[in-house]
Amino acid sequence: MHISEGVLSAPVLISGAILAAGGTAIGLKQLDYEKIARVGILSSAFFIAALIHVNIGPSSVHLVLNGLIGLMLGWSVFPAILTALVLQALFFQFGGITTLGINTFNLALPPLLCYFMFRKLLWRRKHVGLAAAFLCGFLSVFLSAILVGASLIFTEKNFWETASILVAANFPVMVIDGIITGFCVGFIQKVHPSLLPGYNP
Amino acid sequence: MNFLRIAVILLLFTCFNIIVFGASLAHAHKISVFAWVEGDTIHTQSKFYGGKKIKNARIVIYDETGKQIDEGITDENGESSFPLGVKPPITIVVDAGMGHQGQWTIEKSDAGEPLVVETPANPPPAPSTGGQSVEPSFVSDYASNGCADVCEETLMQFYAVVDEIVDEKLSGMLSRLESGQDKQGPDMTQIFGGIGYIFGLAGVAAYVHSRRQNRNNH
C-alpha cells in the first residue's frame, strides 16, 4: 500500500500532497482535547499494523487497520495516518518522504468515507452493527487498493490490471482487517461506547 | 489558532527528521535489490522487506548516463543474471509492480579493474630485497629458460584461474552477507521508538492545548 519513491510523476505527487494537506488541516481543526490521546494511540496502532505481514498470495502485504482508525476518528484520521507514515518512512523505509502526501491520501480518504457511511449503522441491532464494522474495515482497504491503482495509472498504464492485482493481493488483508475492526467495535460497544461515533445513551 | 500551532509543530518535526535522517533517505525503499559482478556476469537478488523473495519482477539495468542497456525478469528465487554489457557504474532497478521499486548501483570499485598482465620481459620493479624477485618460482623458471611467449600465456591462464576462484568465493560470501543483513526485519528499538515519538507528539499537542485553555481562563 505504500508507494515507493521514484515511481510516481510530479503532478500525481503534488496533487496528492495538496489533498492530504487539506484533509490534515480539517482533521487538526476538529481535534479537540478529548481526541488528542485517541489520535496518538490509534496512530501508533497504524504504525505497528504495517509490520504484521500476511504472506498469502503473490506479493508481500501487511495489515492496514485504517478502517478502525477512520471509524473512531472521523476527519482526524488524516493527521493520525500522516504521522504514522512519516515514522514508517523514516524507521522502516516503507513508502518515502516524497510520496507521503499521496500515501496519506490513499490510506485516509477511504476510512473517512466509510466513517460517514457506517457511523449511523453501528447502533442498529447488534448483528447489523458488527456487519457495518466488518464492512468498514473491509471496504477501507479495498478502496485504498483502488486508489493506489489509480495513482499508478500514469506509471503502469493499464489501470484495470494493476487495480485487480492490488485488490487480489490485499484480499486476505481486507478480510482480516474487517474481522479485527468487527471485534474491536464489538468490544468498545460493551466497555466504552462513547468512543464510537453516533452514540446516544 | 490551535490547529495552526499543531500543524506548525508537525511540520517542524518533519523537517527536523528530514534533516537528521536526510542522508539515509536516498536509499529508502521498501524492497531491496542487491547485485554483484562475477566474471562477466551481473547477478541480482531482490527481496521484500523482511526477506521474502520477489518472483517475476521486472529488472532494468541502466548505465552511467541513465540509458537502459538490458532488462529481464527475476526467477523463483528472486534472482536474475545478465551479461556485463558496459563498464560500471551500473544501476539496477527492480520494479515489483504496485508502486514497489528499489535500486542498487554497482560502483566502479565493486567490479574490479580488468587485470593487466605483466610479461616477464618487462617485470614489475622488485622491492629492495637484494634484487630477489618475488614472482612465483615457475615464472622465473620460464623467464630464465627464455620462453617469454609460453610464460605470458601461462601467466594469463594463472591469473584467469585465480580471478575465477576469488569471484566464486566472494559471490558466496556477498550473498550470505546480504541475506543476513536483510532477514531480520524491523528492530524492536525502531518499533518502540516510533510509538514513543507518536505518544510524545500527542503529549505536545495536549500541552499546547492546555496552555491555551489556561490562558483563556485567566
XYZ file of C-alpha atoms in Angstrom:
419
model
C 0.000 0.000 0.000
C 2.988 2.271 0.443
C 4.106 3.651 -2.894
C 7.912 3.875 -3.088
C 9.905 6.918 -4.038
C 10.737 7.454 -7.673
C 7.684 5.628 -9.029
C 5.176 8.448 -9.472
C 5.402 11.578 -11.574
C 5.469 15.074 -10.075
C 1.843 16.061 -10.882
C 0.496 12.988 -9.039
C 2.795 13.623 -6.079
C 1.875 17.294 -5.868
C -1.885 16.771 -6.119
C -1.633 14.005 -3.527
C 0.262 16.318 -1.205
C -2.280 19.126 -1.626
C -5.247 16.835 -0.959
C -3.527 15.291 2.065
C -2.654 18.750 3.425
C -6.301 19.808 3.092
C -7.532 16.690 4.859
C -4.923 17.087 7.598
C -5.898 20.746 8.150
C -9.577 19.823 8.575
C -8.615 16.889 10.778
C -6.485 19.095 13.042
C -9.183 21.730 13.227
C -11.653 19.140 14.503
C -9.151 17.774 17.002
C -10.342 18.620 20.491
C -8.698 17.937 23.822
C -10.541 14.663 24.327
C -9.489 13.330 20.972
C -5.742 14.060 21.120
C -4.831 10.951 23.133
C -7.087 8.812 20.938
C -5.375 10.065 17.787
C -1.980 9.271 19.317
C -2.911 5.751 20.325
C -4.618 4.893 17.031
C -1.734 6.411 15.114
C 0.664 4.052 16.913
C -1.685 1.152 16.177
C -1.477 2.003 12.477
C 2.294 2.380 12.748
C 2.608 -1.156 14.168
C -0.071 -2.807 11.993
C 2.088 -2.401 8.893
C 4.719 -4.649 10.470
C 2.341 -7.601 10.632
C 2.877 -9.208 7.259
C 0.389 -11.558 5.695
C 2.346 -13.875 3.403
C -0.548 -15.123 1.313
C -0.649 -14.681 -2.420
C 1.963 -13.375 -4.804
C 3.043 -10.223 -3.036
C 4.011 -9.120 0.426
C 1.119 -7.358 2.142
C 0.518 -6.233 5.680
C -2.371 -5.244 7.934
C -3.628 -1.707 7.432
C -6.362 -1.163 10.056
C -7.263 2.196 8.541
C -10.985 1.350 8.715
C -10.936 1.116 12.504
C -8.967 4.336 12.805
C -11.352 6.180 10.477
C -14.390 4.921 12.350
C -13.065 6.199 15.666
C -11.548 9.478 14.491
C -13.564 10.826 11.571
C -11.627 13.616 9.861
C -8.750 13.263 12.327
C -7.797 10.060 10.515
C -5.689 12.278 8.223
C -3.234 13.611 10.862
C -3.138 10.185 12.553
C -2.141 8.375 9.353
C 0.223 11.135 8.216
C 2.170 10.960 11.489
C 2.399 7.167 11.357
C 3.506 7.260 7.698
C 6.270 9.786 8.453
C 7.645 7.466 11.115
C 7.247 4.355 8.961
C 9.146 6.053 6.152
C 11.944 7.092 8.494
C 12.261 3.925 10.547
C 11.280 1.109 8.217
C 11.766 2.695 4.768
C 8.126 1.956 3.924
C 6.961 4.363 1.244
C 9.018 7.546 1.200
C 9.117 11.210 2.069
C 8.146 12.488 -1.384
C 5.209 10.063 -1.516
C 3.929 10.971 1.969
C 1.133 13.131 0.583
C -0.270 10.647 -1.897
C 0.131 7.713 0.525
C -1.689 9.636 3.269
C -4.492 10.499 0.891
C -4.819 6.927 -0.423
C -4.986 5.466 3.075
C -7.043 8.157 4.856
C -9.793 9.013 2.367
C -11.434 5.538 2.218
C -11.837 5.218 6.025
C -13.244 8.744 6.116
C -15.852 7.768 3.522
C -16.601 4.600 5.486
C -16.967 6.692 8.637
C -19.760 8.694 7.007
C -21.347 5.575 5.513
C -21.368 3.341 8.587
C -21.407 5.522 11.706
C -25.208 5.526 11.886
C -25.464 1.783 11.299
C -23.244 0.932 14.282
C -26.052 1.444 16.750
C -28.722 -0.588 14.996
C -29.354 -4.158 16.119
C -26.235 -5.993 17.277
C -25.587 -8.015 14.118
C -26.123 -5.020 11.861
C -23.591 -3.059 13.908
C -20.979 -5.813 13.674
C -21.600 -6.232 9.944
C -21.176 -2.468 9.496
C -17.870 -2.578 11.398
C -16.650 -5.523 9.299
C -17.604 -3.729 6.085
C -15.883 -0.580 7.304
C -12.586 -2.452 7.773
C -13.022 -4.410 4.548
C -14.030 -1.514 2.294
C -11.354 0.847 3.630
C -8.592 -1.498 2.472
C -10.454 -2.278 -0.763
C -10.892 1.399 -1.683
C -7.296 2.150 -0.677
C -6.140 -0.545 -3.101
C -8.261 1.049 -5.836
C -6.802 4.489 -5.059
C -3.236 3.130 -5.154
C -4.070 1.614 -8.550
C -5.417 4.980 -9.697
C -2.243 6.744 -8.510
C -0.166 4.353 -10.571
C -2.246 4.929 -13.688
C 0.381 7.184 -15.285
C 3.204 4.775 -14.485
C 1.669 1.345 -15.010
C -0.651 2.389 -17.861
C -3.134 -0.454 -17.511
C -5.393 0.614 -14.634
C -7.665 -2.434 -14.525
C -4.786 -4.862 -14.480
C -2.907 -3.029 -11.729
C -6.006 -2.439 -9.641
C -7.134 -6.048 -9.885
C -3.666 -7.321 -8.875
C -3.702 -4.938 -5.917
C -7.176 -5.962 -4.826
C -6.335 -9.658 -5.218
C -3.072 -9.307 -3.274
C -4.774 -7.414 -0.479
C -7.878 -9.576 -0.284
C -6.692 -11.556 2.778
C -5.859 -8.259 4.455
C -9.360 -6.918 3.741
C -10.934 -9.923 5.432
C -8.559 -9.859 8.421
C -8.925 -6.092 8.808
C -12.690 -6.453 8.655
C -12.693 -9.117 11.367
C -10.361 -7.105 13.616
C -12.499 -3.991 13.150
C -15.628 -6.006 13.960
C -14.056 -7.403 17.142
C -12.773 -4.015 18.282
C -16.107 -2.300 17.687
C -17.983 -5.087 19.485
C -15.622 -4.771 22.436
C -15.723 -0.968 22.594
C -19.532 -1.014 22.383
C -19.519 -3.008 25.610
C -16.806 -1.265 27.617
C -16.679 2.335 26.429
C -19.410 3.053 23.880
C -18.892 6.833 23.907
C -15.632 6.318 21.965
C -17.648 5.371 18.886
C -19.426 7.893 16.663
C -23.191 8.341 16.854
C -23.541 7.110 20.443
C -26.722 8.307 22.187
C -27.126 6.991 25.721
C -5.383 29.216 16.349
C -4.847 25.882 17.978
C -4.756 23.713 14.909
C -2.281 26.046 13.245
C 0.104 25.595 16.139
C -0.172 21.833 15.974
C 0.327 21.961 12.226
C 3.467 24.070 12.683
C 4.826 21.665 15.289
C 4.152 18.702 12.992
C 5.844 20.472 10.133
C 8.896 21.400 12.224
C 9.122 17.826 13.431
C 9.007 16.505 9.872
C 11.654 18.975 8.713
C 13.862 18.108 11.665
C 13.666 14.448 10.810
C 14.326 15.035 7.152
C 17.436 16.998 8.064
C 18.627 14.467 10.633
C 17.909 11.336 8.613
C 18.337 13.016 5.219
C 21.449 11.088 4.292
C 19.770 7.720 4.623
C 16.654 8.698 2.681
C 18.442 8.344 -0.637
C 18.285 4.580 -0.153
C 14.853 4.472 1.436
C 12.916 1.684 -0.272
C 10.613 -0.950 0.926
C 12.103 -3.561 -1.362
C 15.765 -4.214 -1.793
C 17.787 -5.359 -4.765
C 21.370 -6.454 -4.408
C 23.731 -7.006 -7.314
C 27.299 -8.093 -7.810
C 29.622 -8.882 -10.688
C 31.084 -12.329 -11.157
C 33.411 -12.614 -14.104
C 31.498 -11.021 -16.967
C 28.035 -11.613 -15.475
C 25.875 -9.426 -13.264
C 23.901 -11.338 -10.648
C 20.949 -9.742 -8.862
C 18.887 -10.736 -5.854
C 15.597 -8.992 -4.927
C 13.680 -9.144 -1.691
C 10.767 -7.553 0.067
C 11.322 -6.003 3.444
C 11.540 -8.910 5.877
C 13.240 -11.264 3.443
C 10.522 -12.596 1.101
C 11.955 -13.156 -2.371
C 10.417 -11.211 -5.232
C 9.399 -13.523 -8.059
C 8.674 -12.455 -11.628
C 9.617 -8.840 -11.035
C 10.952 -6.710 -13.848
C 14.651 -5.830 -13.601
C 16.017 -2.984 -15.691
C 19.700 -2.136 -15.997
C 20.870 1.396 -16.708
C 24.352 2.644 -17.490
C 26.083 5.716 -16.090
C 24.141 8.114 -18.316
C 20.745 6.611 -17.436
C 20.403 4.751 -20.741
C 18.651 1.396 -20.497
C 21.026 -1.394 -21.505
C 19.199 -4.562 -20.531
C 16.083 -5.895 -18.851
C 14.803 -9.183 -17.523
C 12.556 -10.987 -15.049
C 13.503 -12.463 -11.685
C 13.209 -16.244 -11.226
C 11.646 -18.322 -8.423
C 14.429 -17.335 -6.024
C 14.165 -13.632 -6.796
C 17.421 -13.850 -8.734
C 18.460 -12.961 -12.252
C 21.660 -12.730 -14.260
C 22.780 -10.537 -17.119
C 25.894 -10.284 -19.256
C 28.079 -7.383 -18.186
C 27.496 -5.245 -21.250
C 29.122 -1.977 -20.238
C 31.602 -0.902 -17.624
C 30.318 0.037 -14.146
C 28.872 2.188 -12.637
C 25.639 0.374 -13.486
C 22.276 0.951 -11.808
C 19.894 -1.969 -11.361
C 16.233 -1.110 -10.771
C 13.719 -3.733 -9.660
C 10.047 -2.998 -10.231
C 7.760 -5.354 -8.308
C 4.611 -3.593 -9.525
C 2.015 -1.949 -7.288
C 4.308 1.013 -6.713
C 7.117 -1.056 -5.216
C 10.528 -0.199 -6.559
C 14.102 -0.463 -5.417
C 17.559 0.039 -6.875
C 21.202 -0.827 -6.456
C 24.274 0.667 -8.055
C 27.385 -1.322 -8.849
C 30.226 1.127 -8.410
C 33.391 1.024 -10.452
C 35.336 -0.308 -7.482
C 32.866 -3.166 -6.872
C 33.509 -4.777 -10.240
C 37.289 -4.711 -10.116
C 39.556 -3.442 -12.844
C 40.493 -5.772 -15.681
C 43.845 -7.342 -14.967
C 46.921 -6.019 -16.707
C 49.250 -8.933 -17.122
C 52.905 -8.077 -16.834
C 55.145 -10.124 -19.019
C 58.413 -11.300 -17.560
C 60.249 -9.416 -20.287
C 59.008 -6.304 -18.548
C 58.881 -7.278 -14.880
C 57.492 -5.049 -12.135
C 60.147 -3.194 -10.135
C 61.258 -5.634 -7.499
C 61.209 -4.457 -3.902
C 64.603 -3.783 -2.375
C 65.224 -7.313 -1.187
C 68.655 -7.526 -2.622
C 67.430 -7.892 -6.179
C 65.420 -11.014 -5.367
C 62.312 -11.496 -7.450
C 59.035 -12.079 -5.619
C 57.366 -13.789 -8.583
C 56.281 -17.415 -8.278
C 59.139 -19.749 -8.962
C 57.691 -21.161 -12.171
C 57.663 -17.652 -13.641
C 61.349 -17.144 -13.111
C 61.955 -20.672 -14.395
C 60.256 -19.820 -17.620
C 61.999 -16.464 -17.769
C 65.407 -17.975 -17.324
C 64.650 -20.526 -19.985
C 63.907 -17.671 -22.348
C 60.359 -18.714 -23.276
C 58.554 -15.385 -22.999
C 55.562 -16.453 -25.097
C 54.822 -19.599 -23.149
C 55.358 -17.644 -19.983
C 52.878 -14.939 -20.872
C 50.278 -17.492 -21.829
C 50.727 -19.447 -18.611
C 50.562 -16.287 -16.529
C 47.341 -15.252 -18.230
C 45.830 -18.634 -17.521
C 47.087 -18.470 -13.971
C 45.518 -15.058 -13.387
C 42.259 -16.121 -15.017
C 42.002 -19.131 -12.724
C 42.762 -17.037 -9.633
C 40.224 -14.471 -10.743
C 37.567 -17.125 -11.188
C 38.216 -18.733 -7.820
C 38.180 -15.408 -5.982
C 34.967 -14.348 -7.719
C 33.312 -17.634 -6.877
C 34.288 -17.431 -3.209
C 33.361 -13.775 -2.961
C 29.931 -14.217 -4.542
C 29.002 -16.810 -1.944
C 30.225 -14.513 0.818
C 28.448 -11.488 -0.607
C 25.091 -13.184 -0.947
C 25.395 -14.648 2.551
C 26.255 -11.219 3.920
C 23.310 -9.696 2.098
C 20.765 -12.264 3.226
C 21.955 -11.897 6.807
C 21.502 -8.157 6.625
C 18.031 -8.244 5.251
C 16.263 -11.059 7.003
C 15.956 -9.609 10.432
C 13.167 -7.160 9.536
C 12.281 -4.288 11.813
C 14.146 -3.673 15.008
C 12.489 -3.533 18.435
C 14.171 -0.198 19.075
C 12.646 1.200 15.905
C 9.176 -0.054 16.807
C 9.198 1.297 20.334
C 10.995 4.421 19.159
C 8.161 5.056 16.711
C 5.463 4.531 19.329
C 7.386 6.818 21.657
C 7.509 9.523 19.002
C 3.736 9.319 18.450
C 2.938 9.447 22.161
C 5.370 12.323 22.536
C 3.617 14.194 19.737
C 0.226 13.600 21.349
C 1.723 14.925 24.579
C 2.997 18.051 22.852
C -0.429 18.604 21.302
C -2.120 18.181 24.694
C 0.377 20.581 26.286
C -0.231 23.265 23.671
C -3.958 22.758 24.107
C -3.883 23.067 27.892
C -1.693 26.192 27.768
C -4.230 27.808 25.515
C -7.061 26.821 27.847
C -5.191 28.221 30.857
C -4.625 31.498 29.054
C -8.309 31.750 28.191
C -9.273 31.104 31.806
C -7.064 33.913 33.177
